[in-house]
Amino acid sequence: MDSVLLAGLSGRLRRRVISEFLVWAAANTANSEVRFFVLPMTLIREYGVLFKELAQEIELNIRLITYLELLMQANDEHIALGDGELGLFIYESYESAEAIFVSHGEEGRLTPMKALFSPYVKHSGLFARILEMLAERLPQGTSSVKLLKVWSNRSWDEALSRFKAEVTSFKALTAERLNRLKGKLPEERLDTLFRRHDLFAQESAERLSARLPEGHPLASLVYETIRAYDTLSFEQREFLIIGLQQAVANAAEIDESYRQGLMKIFLQKKGGKLKVGVVSPFSYGKSTLLNAFLGFSLLKDDIRAETANITHITRGHRYTLMLEQNQSSVARVFDSLEPMRQFLHEHTSVREHGDGIDRVHAALPMSELNEHIEWVDTPGLFGRHAHHDKITDQVIPELDVILFLIDPKKVGHSHYGEKIYKYSQGRESRCLFVIGKMDLYPDDAEKLTEDLRASLPDRLQSVPIFTVSGYLALMARLAQKGVVPLEQLQKDQYIYAQIGEQIYSGRTLTKEHLPAMLDFSGLTRLERYIRSKTKHMLERRRQDELNHIL
């Protein structure tokens, strides 16, 4: 249970959820004068008074204690500090975190030194930075500590690696841990039975989903999310079920924030991503270039299959797809790429009446290099359907990086130039240009770059320009993965690898030439630039949030 999630419920439903929890506790824990509830600090701080009020209504005497308090008072052989050692207890819930630094005190007791509580943590990296700063400001900073012992409910290895002291981490806060610590508590608590009440079991989710009205806009998304219940974290299960309770109670209303959160869970979409959008006129090779970035032939490159919607693509562990239409969501999980690709084409291309779909969200097992990037495909400009331009107009403000794809035969195209001028206004630092189809013009890269630069206004003169062959890059990657046989590349007269002055094509092209073919395509250089740019943008965003908190 978490205060951030409870805050999203109506007052009546919030009281009902807490009341049912207290009634369950009264019936399923050992009789004692006082019942102890181990809860996150966020819950106690925001709703502690409500807990006690509702407990009084059923004549239940309760005491609320935090996870950190429980761990500190357990004080068993694992939670002990020697001279020159520092302890750190961390608990992170859905969107909140709390931590406390402790040192060795009298009679082996732990002495609190510094505490940190943040009710709204969007990036764990930001919280880790604050921890690091606090540690250095302690009377005995971590730079002078031999060993830092950490107890937490999730892995903080990356964040703790920045501490100068040796770090030893212990997994804590699980149900088994609580049971094991029961006997270590102070005398007055020995008659208390600590149990983890699983309000968020899969059976609860299935029972609630069955109560959704037939044809409910969230039904498909909920069903597919529950199918992967074993892969969900406790916080995700919590979010799913509490939101379902609200959806069942208010079937006529759709909570957009809940739908968006559920979508992220279904797509296994993590935070800290930046949107990189590809913009170009129709038939410029946009789908081929995006497929090359993905390492999958997901998007149709048939020039007749015009994209009718905005498509968001992120890295996941499954082949998942979600279509949005008028607050309704259709979710699907696929065993492989091909059925996913076919379903996407059938529901999104203009020829298949895909104009009815608002947005498409896809996730697939891409390279981990795409971890912090959300690729965005836009409808081709200047196609047969004028309203597609308006769709692109609407998504531009959402993009963190705007990649303008240029056809080498149409450098300086006036109508496209007007769009570039409009879209880049005030966003110059977020733009870059890519001249595509360079496999057809391998010797003209320098001249094409100069011509494009000459056509740009003064405020875009410093924007980087790359020359890339999306086709060579895609085919090299598909062949490296074994998706496309080498024989197919050898039969394609447009495929070749160039190493120095030597060109390899046809039967002279071998698997050993594929890395050179990918490098010659120019895509890897472009990818390095995008990753570097998005990394710096994320760091700057987190630093701004840190400055705001401090």
XYZ file of C-alpha atoms in Angstrom:
550
model
C 0.000 0.000 0.000
C 1.341 3.478 -0.789
C 0.076 6.989 -0.118
C 0.641 8.075 -3.709
C -1.691 5.350 -4.925
C -4.289 5.932 -2.207
C -4.290 9.623 -3.110
C -5.695 8.691 -6.522
C -8.815 7.164 -4.974
C -11.983 8.966 -4.008
C -12.357 9.634 -0.283
C -15.103 7.010 0.046
C -13.141 4.311 -1.776
C -9.970 5.145 0.174
C -11.800 4.650 3.487
C -13.246 1.379 2.200
C -9.837 -0.015 1.167
C -8.265 0.849 4.530
C -11.296 -0.455 6.471
C -11.211 -3.810 4.675
C -7.508 -4.069 5.393
C -8.049 -3.395 9.128
C -10.934 -5.883 9.335
C -8.751 -8.531 7.711
C -5.940 -7.786 10.162
C -8.268 -8.043 13.155
C -9.482 -11.456 12.003
C -6.163 -12.919 10.913
C -3.597 -11.812 13.504
C -3.044 -13.017 17.041
C -5.161 -11.395 19.717
C -3.170 -8.770 21.599
C -3.807 -5.470 23.287
C -2.041 -3.584 20.506
C -1.743 -4.526 16.832
C 1.390 -3.248 15.123
C 1.270 -2.308 11.429
C 4.560 -2.049 9.535
C 4.006 0.536 6.786
C 5.963 2.934 4.578
C 6.597 6.331 6.103
C 4.589 7.898 3.258
C 1.477 6.023 4.333
C 1.854 6.918 7.987
C 2.550 10.552 7.211
C -0.368 11.030 4.815
C -3.005 8.645 6.181
C -1.938 7.669 9.699
C -4.785 9.665 11.244
C -7.315 7.961 8.964
C -5.935 4.524 9.866
C -6.395 5.242 13.575
C -9.858 6.731 13.083
C -11.102 3.700 11.177
C -9.435 1.343 13.655
C -11.361 2.984 16.509
C -14.633 2.376 14.655
C -14.029 -1.386 14.886
C -12.484 -1.093 18.380
C -9.028 -2.077 17.228
C -6.036 -0.641 19.075
C -3.245 -0.112 16.564
C 0.246 1.313 16.416
C 1.871 2.297 13.124
C 5.607 1.786 12.717
C 7.845 2.271 9.688
C 9.933 -0.360 7.962
C 13.038 1.510 9.040
C 11.954 1.546 12.670
C 11.333 -2.200 12.567
C 14.737 -2.928 11.087
C 16.605 -0.662 13.453
C 14.967 -2.179 16.530
C 15.507 -5.741 15.318
C 19.248 -5.341 15.931
C 20.186 -8.954 15.180
C 23.607 -10.258 14.233
C 23.235 -9.035 10.651
C 22.175 -5.553 11.719
C 25.183 -4.660 13.827
C 27.946 -2.149 13.250
C 31.518 -2.100 14.445
C 33.951 0.782 14.774
C 34.577 2.527 11.482
C 31.344 1.129 10.004
C 28.268 3.061 8.926
C 24.763 1.711 8.367
C 22.142 2.801 5.853
C 18.501 1.656 5.787
C 16.548 2.411 2.592
C 12.923 1.716 1.718
C 11.568 2.623 -1.712
C 7.870 2.319 -2.516
C 5.946 3.149 -5.697
C 6.830 6.853 -5.895
C 8.453 7.549 -2.547
C 11.612 6.717 -0.679
C 12.974 7.002 2.837
C 16.427 6.417 4.244
C 18.359 6.818 7.468
C 22.087 6.719 8.244
C 23.017 5.070 11.568
C 26.228 4.480 13.501
C 27.421 2.242 16.345
C 26.108 3.463 19.722
C 26.200 2.399 23.347
C 25.566 -1.268 24.204
C 25.525 -2.155 20.542
C 22.512 0.004 19.773
C 22.222 1.872 16.517
C 22.268 5.661 16.715
C 20.388 7.619 13.992
C 22.505 10.304 12.320
C 20.758 11.643 9.225
C 17.337 10.852 7.783
C 15.911 11.523 4.337
C 12.302 11.270 3.218
C 10.951 12.129 -0.203
C 7.248 11.513 -0.970
C 7.639 11.867 -4.738
C 10.704 10.262 -6.294
C 10.472 10.018 -10.094
C 14.063 8.927 -10.619
C 15.888 6.627 -8.228
C 19.136 8.087 -9.566
C 18.128 11.462 -8.190
C 17.441 9.999 -4.747
C 20.820 8.249 -4.859
C 22.546 11.561 -5.581
C 20.921 13.109 -2.519
C 22.002 10.123 -0.427
C 25.556 10.594 -1.619
C 25.540 14.282 -0.691
C 24.088 13.542 2.768
C 26.699 10.872 3.383
C 29.540 13.299 2.729
C 28.025 15.820 5.159
C 27.841 13.397 8.089
C 30.123 14.021 11.092
C 32.005 10.936 9.925
C 31.533 11.126 6.168
C 31.656 8.001 4.075
C 35.110 8.986 2.868
C 36.440 8.169 6.364
C 34.329 5.007 6.825
C 35.800 1.583 6.188
C 32.561 -0.245 5.568
C 29.037 0.877 4.674
C 26.339 -1.698 5.439
C 23.116 -1.199 3.480
C 19.699 -2.791 4.074
C 17.109 -2.086 1.383
C 14.156 -3.531 -0.498
C 15.736 -3.104 -3.931
C 19.182 -3.079 -5.479
C 21.119 0.166 -5.197
C 24.433 -1.261 -6.406
C 24.963 1.310 -9.151
C 24.219 4.269 -6.891
C 26.265 2.909 -3.982
C 29.258 2.287 -6.230
C 29.972 6.021 -6.003
C 30.651 5.804 -2.261
C 34.326 5.642 -1.371
C 33.805 3.150 1.455
C 33.463 -0.580 0.853
C 29.753 -1.414 0.557
C 27.997 -4.574 1.751
C 24.318 -4.870 0.834
C 21.624 -6.983 2.472
C 18.192 -7.753 1.051
C 15.566 -6.736 3.583
C 11.898 -5.941 4.048
C 10.563 -9.226 2.663
C 7.834 -11.176 4.453
C 10.353 -13.849 5.497
C 12.626 -11.179 6.909
C 9.829 -9.729 9.021
C 8.968 -13.142 10.440
C 12.614 -13.833 11.250
C 12.966 -10.501 13.021
C 9.819 -10.961 15.125
C 11.679 -12.553 18.008
C 14.276 -9.781 18.001
C 11.789 -7.009 18.771
C 11.455 -5.347 22.189
C 9.607 -7.351 24.868
C 6.246 -5.625 24.495
C 6.068 -6.713 20.844
C 6.735 -10.410 21.293
C 3.013 -11.236 21.336
C 2.462 -9.517 18.013
C 2.200 -11.589 14.859
C 3.588 -9.799 11.837
C 2.009 -10.958 8.615
C 2.096 -9.664 5.104
C -1.500 -9.333 3.947
C -1.430 -9.888 0.205
C -4.279 -7.712 -0.979
C -2.564 -7.794 -4.332
C -2.559 -11.482 -5.262
C -3.348 -12.447 -8.848
C -6.701 -13.846 -7.744
C -7.696 -10.385 -6.527
C -6.787 -8.858 -9.879
C -8.712 -11.502 -11.810
C -11.768 -11.136 -9.577
C -11.810 -7.366 -10.045
C -11.231 -7.527 -13.812
C -14.215 -9.870 -14.135
C -16.393 -7.120 -12.659
C -15.510 -4.634 -15.396
C -18.502 -4.051 -17.690
C -18.412 -5.843 -21.033
C -16.562 -3.763 -23.615
C -14.873 -1.580 -20.981
C -12.101 0.530 -22.638
C -9.463 -0.890 -20.265
C -10.554 -4.549 -20.431
C -8.037 -5.666 -23.073
C -5.135 -3.851 -21.423
C -6.016 -5.195 -17.970
C -6.392 -8.763 -19.237
C -3.004 -8.815 -20.984
C -1.289 -7.218 -17.978
C -2.711 -9.837 -15.609
C -1.510 -12.615 -17.930
C 2.052 -11.546 -17.087
C 1.308 -11.134 -13.359
C 4.312 -13.196 -12.269
C 6.657 -10.675 -13.881
C 5.160 -7.644 -12.103
C 6.817 -6.040 -9.100
C 4.854 -5.603 -5.873
C 4.467 -1.879 -6.603
C 3.077 -2.631 -10.077
C 0.569 -5.144 -8.671
C -0.449 -2.566 -6.103
C -0.991 0.048 -8.787
C -2.953 -2.386 -10.976
C -5.368 -3.545 -8.285
C -6.063 -0.234 -6.558
C -6.741 1.320 -9.951
C -9.029 -1.588 -10.814
C -11.005 -0.991 -7.633
C -11.517 2.602 -8.740
C -12.445 1.518 -12.291
C -15.035 -0.962 -11.017
C -16.539 1.630 -8.644
C -16.696 4.297 -11.366
C -17.198 2.295 -14.547
C -18.446 5.298 -16.498
C -15.235 7.280 -15.936
C -11.776 6.491 -17.286
C -8.859 7.702 -15.163
C -6.314 8.785 -17.787
C -3.389 8.718 -15.340
C -4.261 5.112 -14.431
C -4.545 4.111 -18.090
C -1.144 5.642 -18.826
C 0.425 3.930 -15.818
C -1.113 0.599 -16.784
C 0.194 1.024 -20.297
C 3.755 1.502 -18.964
C 3.451 -1.678 -16.909
C 2.118 -3.684 -19.858
C 4.868 -2.430 -22.165
C 7.486 -2.858 -19.396
C 8.296 0.773 -19.990
C 10.702 2.255 -17.482
C 11.113 5.905 -16.589
C 14.008 8.078 -17.677
C 13.398 7.823 -21.416
C 13.717 10.562 -24.011
C 11.603 10.688 -27.151
C 13.552 10.696 -30.414
C 11.227 11.377 -33.335
C 11.903 10.876 -37.041
C 10.217 13.377 -39.360
C 10.193 13.413 -43.149
C 7.913 13.595 -46.191
C 6.218 10.439 -47.389
C 8.520 7.858 -49.121
C 11.840 9.317 -47.844
C 12.892 5.994 -46.239
C 11.739 6.819 -42.707
C 10.510 3.301 -41.893
C 13.732 1.716 -43.145
C 15.855 4.052 -41.033
C 13.757 3.397 -37.912
C 13.920 -0.355 -38.505
C 17.706 -0.046 -38.681
C 17.747 1.736 -35.304
C 15.530 -0.995 -33.821
C 17.411 -3.912 -35.351
C 14.017 -5.347 -36.347
C 11.975 -5.069 -39.531
C 8.897 -3.929 -37.601
C 7.584 -1.026 -39.680
C 6.342 -1.692 -43.207
C 8.549 -0.090 -45.843
C 6.070 -0.639 -48.658
C 5.646 2.830 -50.229
C 1.904 2.145 -50.549
C 1.511 1.515 -46.798
C 1.321 5.047 -45.492
C 1.611 5.338 -41.723
C -1.595 6.845 -40.400
C -0.630 7.428 -36.753
C 2.054 8.257 -34.220
C 3.970 5.106 -33.245
C 6.031 4.934 -30.026
C 8.603 2.117 -29.805
C 10.561 1.173 -26.679
C 12.739 -1.651 -25.437
C 10.952 -4.493 -23.619
C 11.370 -8.191 -22.922
C 8.358 -9.312 -24.963
C 6.702 -8.478 -28.274
C 3.863 -6.240 -27.090
C 1.579 -3.808 -28.866
C -1.083 -1.380 -27.696
C -3.437 0.697 -29.837
C -5.124 3.814 -28.441
C -8.429 5.049 -29.759
C -10.772 7.482 -27.967
C -9.526 6.492 -24.470
C -9.953 2.839 -25.373
C -6.952 0.524 -25.486
C -6.387 -2.706 -27.402
C -3.440 -4.685 -26.040
C -1.754 -7.721 -27.589
C 1.221 -9.940 -26.733
C 2.902 -11.881 -29.550
C 5.244 -14.866 -29.604
C 7.436 -13.411 -32.320
C 7.970 -10.390 -34.538
C 6.102 -11.456 -37.671
C 2.548 -11.707 -36.226
C 3.164 -8.453 -34.365
C 4.307 -6.798 -37.579
C 1.288 -8.093 -39.497
C -1.161 -6.956 -36.782
C 0.455 -3.507 -36.728
C 0.212 -3.135 -40.491
C -3.415 -4.275 -40.615
C -4.502 -1.764 -37.997
C -2.402 1.302 -38.792
C -1.859 1.698 -42.524
C -4.155 4.038 -44.436
C -5.160 1.295 -46.844
C -6.376 -0.786 -43.877
C -8.355 2.101 -42.362
C -5.747 2.812 -39.706
C -6.808 6.450 -39.487
C -9.142 5.531 -36.621
C -6.212 4.772 -34.283
C -4.877 7.697 -32.255
C -1.520 6.274 -31.208
C 0.399 3.020 -31.278
C 2.773 1.823 -28.542
C 5.110 -1.080 -29.223
C 7.808 -2.783 -27.181
C 10.221 -5.447 -28.363
C 13.545 -6.947 -27.217
C 15.903 -4.411 -28.755
C 19.529 -3.880 -27.823
C 20.096 -2.474 -24.318
C 21.670 0.536 -26.041
C 18.054 1.668 -26.593
C 17.252 1.520 -22.861
C 16.793 5.277 -22.457
C 15.306 6.035 -25.888
C 11.695 5.986 -27.034
C 11.623 6.042 -30.831
C 8.701 7.931 -32.365
C 7.512 7.373 -35.940
C 5.374 10.143 -37.443
C 3.029 10.119 -40.454
C 4.791 11.063 -43.688
C 4.377 14.709 -44.636
C 2.735 15.810 -47.904
C 0.995 12.465 -48.485
C -2.468 11.923 -49.910
C -4.069 12.760 -46.558
C -3.571 16.380 -45.483
C -4.592 15.761 -41.879
C -1.483 13.594 -41.407
C 0.557 16.807 -41.376
C -1.601 18.061 -38.505
C -0.900 14.858 -36.564
C 2.835 15.475 -36.932
C 2.342 19.136 -35.935
C 0.806 17.963 -32.656
C 3.572 15.531 -31.670
C 6.566 17.809 -32.363
C 6.379 19.611 -28.956
C 6.590 16.215 -27.203
C 9.896 15.240 -28.818
C 13.193 15.632 -26.982
C 15.207 15.075 -30.170
C 13.893 15.795 -33.688
C 15.584 13.934 -36.538
C 14.806 15.451 -39.930
C 15.371 12.846 -42.655
C 16.463 14.256 -46.031
C 16.192 12.567 -49.443
C 19.498 13.151 -51.307
C 17.565 13.854 -54.524
C 15.482 16.545 -52.819
C 17.928 18.563 -50.745
C 16.507 22.062 -50.256
C 12.924 21.020 -51.052
C 10.968 24.224 -50.417
C 7.797 22.780 -48.852
C 9.758 20.518 -46.532
C 12.053 23.432 -45.749
C 9.054 25.410 -44.515
C 8.089 22.552 -42.201
C 11.660 22.293 -40.906
C 11.712 26.028 -40.247
C 8.432 25.785 -38.325
C 9.217 22.645 -36.312
C 12.726 23.788 -35.331
C 11.661 27.236 -34.091
C 12.920 27.492 -30.496
C 14.078 23.859 -30.625
C 17.333 24.261 -32.542
C 19.465 22.469 -29.935
C 17.183 19.419 -30.132
C 17.420 19.000 -33.928
C 19.670 17.039 -36.261
C 19.634 16.309 -39.979
C 20.173 12.939 -41.622
C 20.660 12.576 -45.365
C 19.444 9.048 -46.111
C 19.747 6.529 -48.958
C 23.501 7.135 -49.137
C 24.072 3.638 -50.522
C 22.866 5.157 -53.812
C 25.185 8.191 -53.583
C 28.309 6.986 -51.717
C 30.634 9.532 -53.354
C 28.398 12.573 -52.872
C 28.279 12.822 -49.075
C 30.412 15.950 -48.821
C 28.589 17.814 -51.598
C 25.142 16.852 -50.286
C 26.118 18.059 -46.817
C 27.294 21.393 -48.223
C 24.114 21.807 -50.293
C 21.900 21.083 -47.300
C 23.868 23.472 -45.087
C 23.516 26.185 -47.707
C 19.723 25.768 -47.748
C 19.317 26.174 -43.991
C 18.598 29.470 -42.176
C 21.305 31.014 -39.985
C 19.855 29.697 -36.730
C 20.247 26.080 -37.976
C 23.806 26.370 -39.264
C 25.267 24.685 -36.168
C 22.863 21.731 -36.257
C 24.799 18.504 -37.035
C 24.296 16.724 -40.368
C 24.818 12.984 -40.853
C 24.876 10.882 -44.007
C 23.411 7.389 -43.576
C 22.216 4.372 -45.499
C 19.380 2.930 -43.461
C 19.023 0.068 -45.937
C 22.638 -1.136 -45.652
C 22.508 -0.819 -41.856
C 19.238 -2.736 -41.558
C 20.310 -5.573 -43.838
C 23.668 -5.872 -42.056
C 21.953 -6.156 -38.676
C 19.329 -8.630 -39.873
C 22.051 -10.790 -41.466
C 24.157 -10.643 -38.278
C 21.153 -11.915 -36.299
C 20.474 -14.656 -38.864
C 17.046 -13.251 -39.737
C 18.097 -12.724 -43.347
C 20.369 -15.320 -45.006
C 23.666 -14.122 -46.435
C 22.628 -15.510 -49.826
C 19.826 -12.935 -49.992
C 22.332 -10.110 -49.501
C 24.630 -11.580 -52.156
C 21.766 -11.575 -54.688
C 20.850 -7.941 -53.967
C 22.681 -5.648 -56.399
C 22.234 -2.653 -54.051
C 24.048 -4.255 -51.122
C 27.791 -3.953 -50.678
C 30.484 -3.341 -48.097
C 33.361 -0.926 -48.668
C 36.659 -1.306 -46.838
C 39.111 1.362 -47.922
C 38.991 1.388 -51.704
C 37.835 -2.217 -51.937
C 34.145 -2.985 -52.520
C 32.636 -6.363 -51.644
C 29.327 -7.445 -53.161
C 27.684 -10.502 -54.660
C 29.594 -13.697 -53.910
C 32.605 -11.773 -52.592
C 30.467 -10.485 -49.695
C 30.904 -12.725 -46.614
C 29.766 -12.671 -42.987
C 33.123 -11.170 -42.019
C 32.210 -8.076 -44.054
C 28.949 -7.367 -42.195
C 30.521 -5.220 -39.411
C 32.269 -3.131 -42.081
C 28.999 -2.853 -44.003
C 27.248 -1.575 -40.873
C 30.054 0.888 -40.154
C 30.079 2.089 -43.774
C 26.335 2.768 -43.556
C 27.053 5.637 -41.134
C 24.343 4.486 -38.709
C 26.640 3.583 -35.813
C 28.149 7.076 -35.827
C 24.655 8.582 -35.764
C 23.616 6.257 -32.924
C 26.635 7.247 -30.834
C 25.686 10.894 -31.234
C 22.038 10.269 -30.259
C 23.001 8.208 -27.204
C 25.489 10.836 -26.077
C 22.978 13.638 -26.572
C 20.159 11.854 -24.743
C 22.518 10.889 -21.900
C 23.521 14.528 -21.355
C 19.894 15.644 -21.583
C 18.852 13.109 -18.949
C 21.695 14.130 -16.646
C 20.751 17.786 -17.024
C 17.087 16.991 -16.321
C 17.981 15.067 -13.164
C 20.326 17.817 -12.021
C 17.538 20.363 -12.451
C 15.229 18.195 -10.341
C 17.957 17.824 -7.723
C 18.467 21.592 -7.581
C 14.709 22.051 -7.232
C 14.570 19.650 -4.267
C 17.606 21.165 -2.544
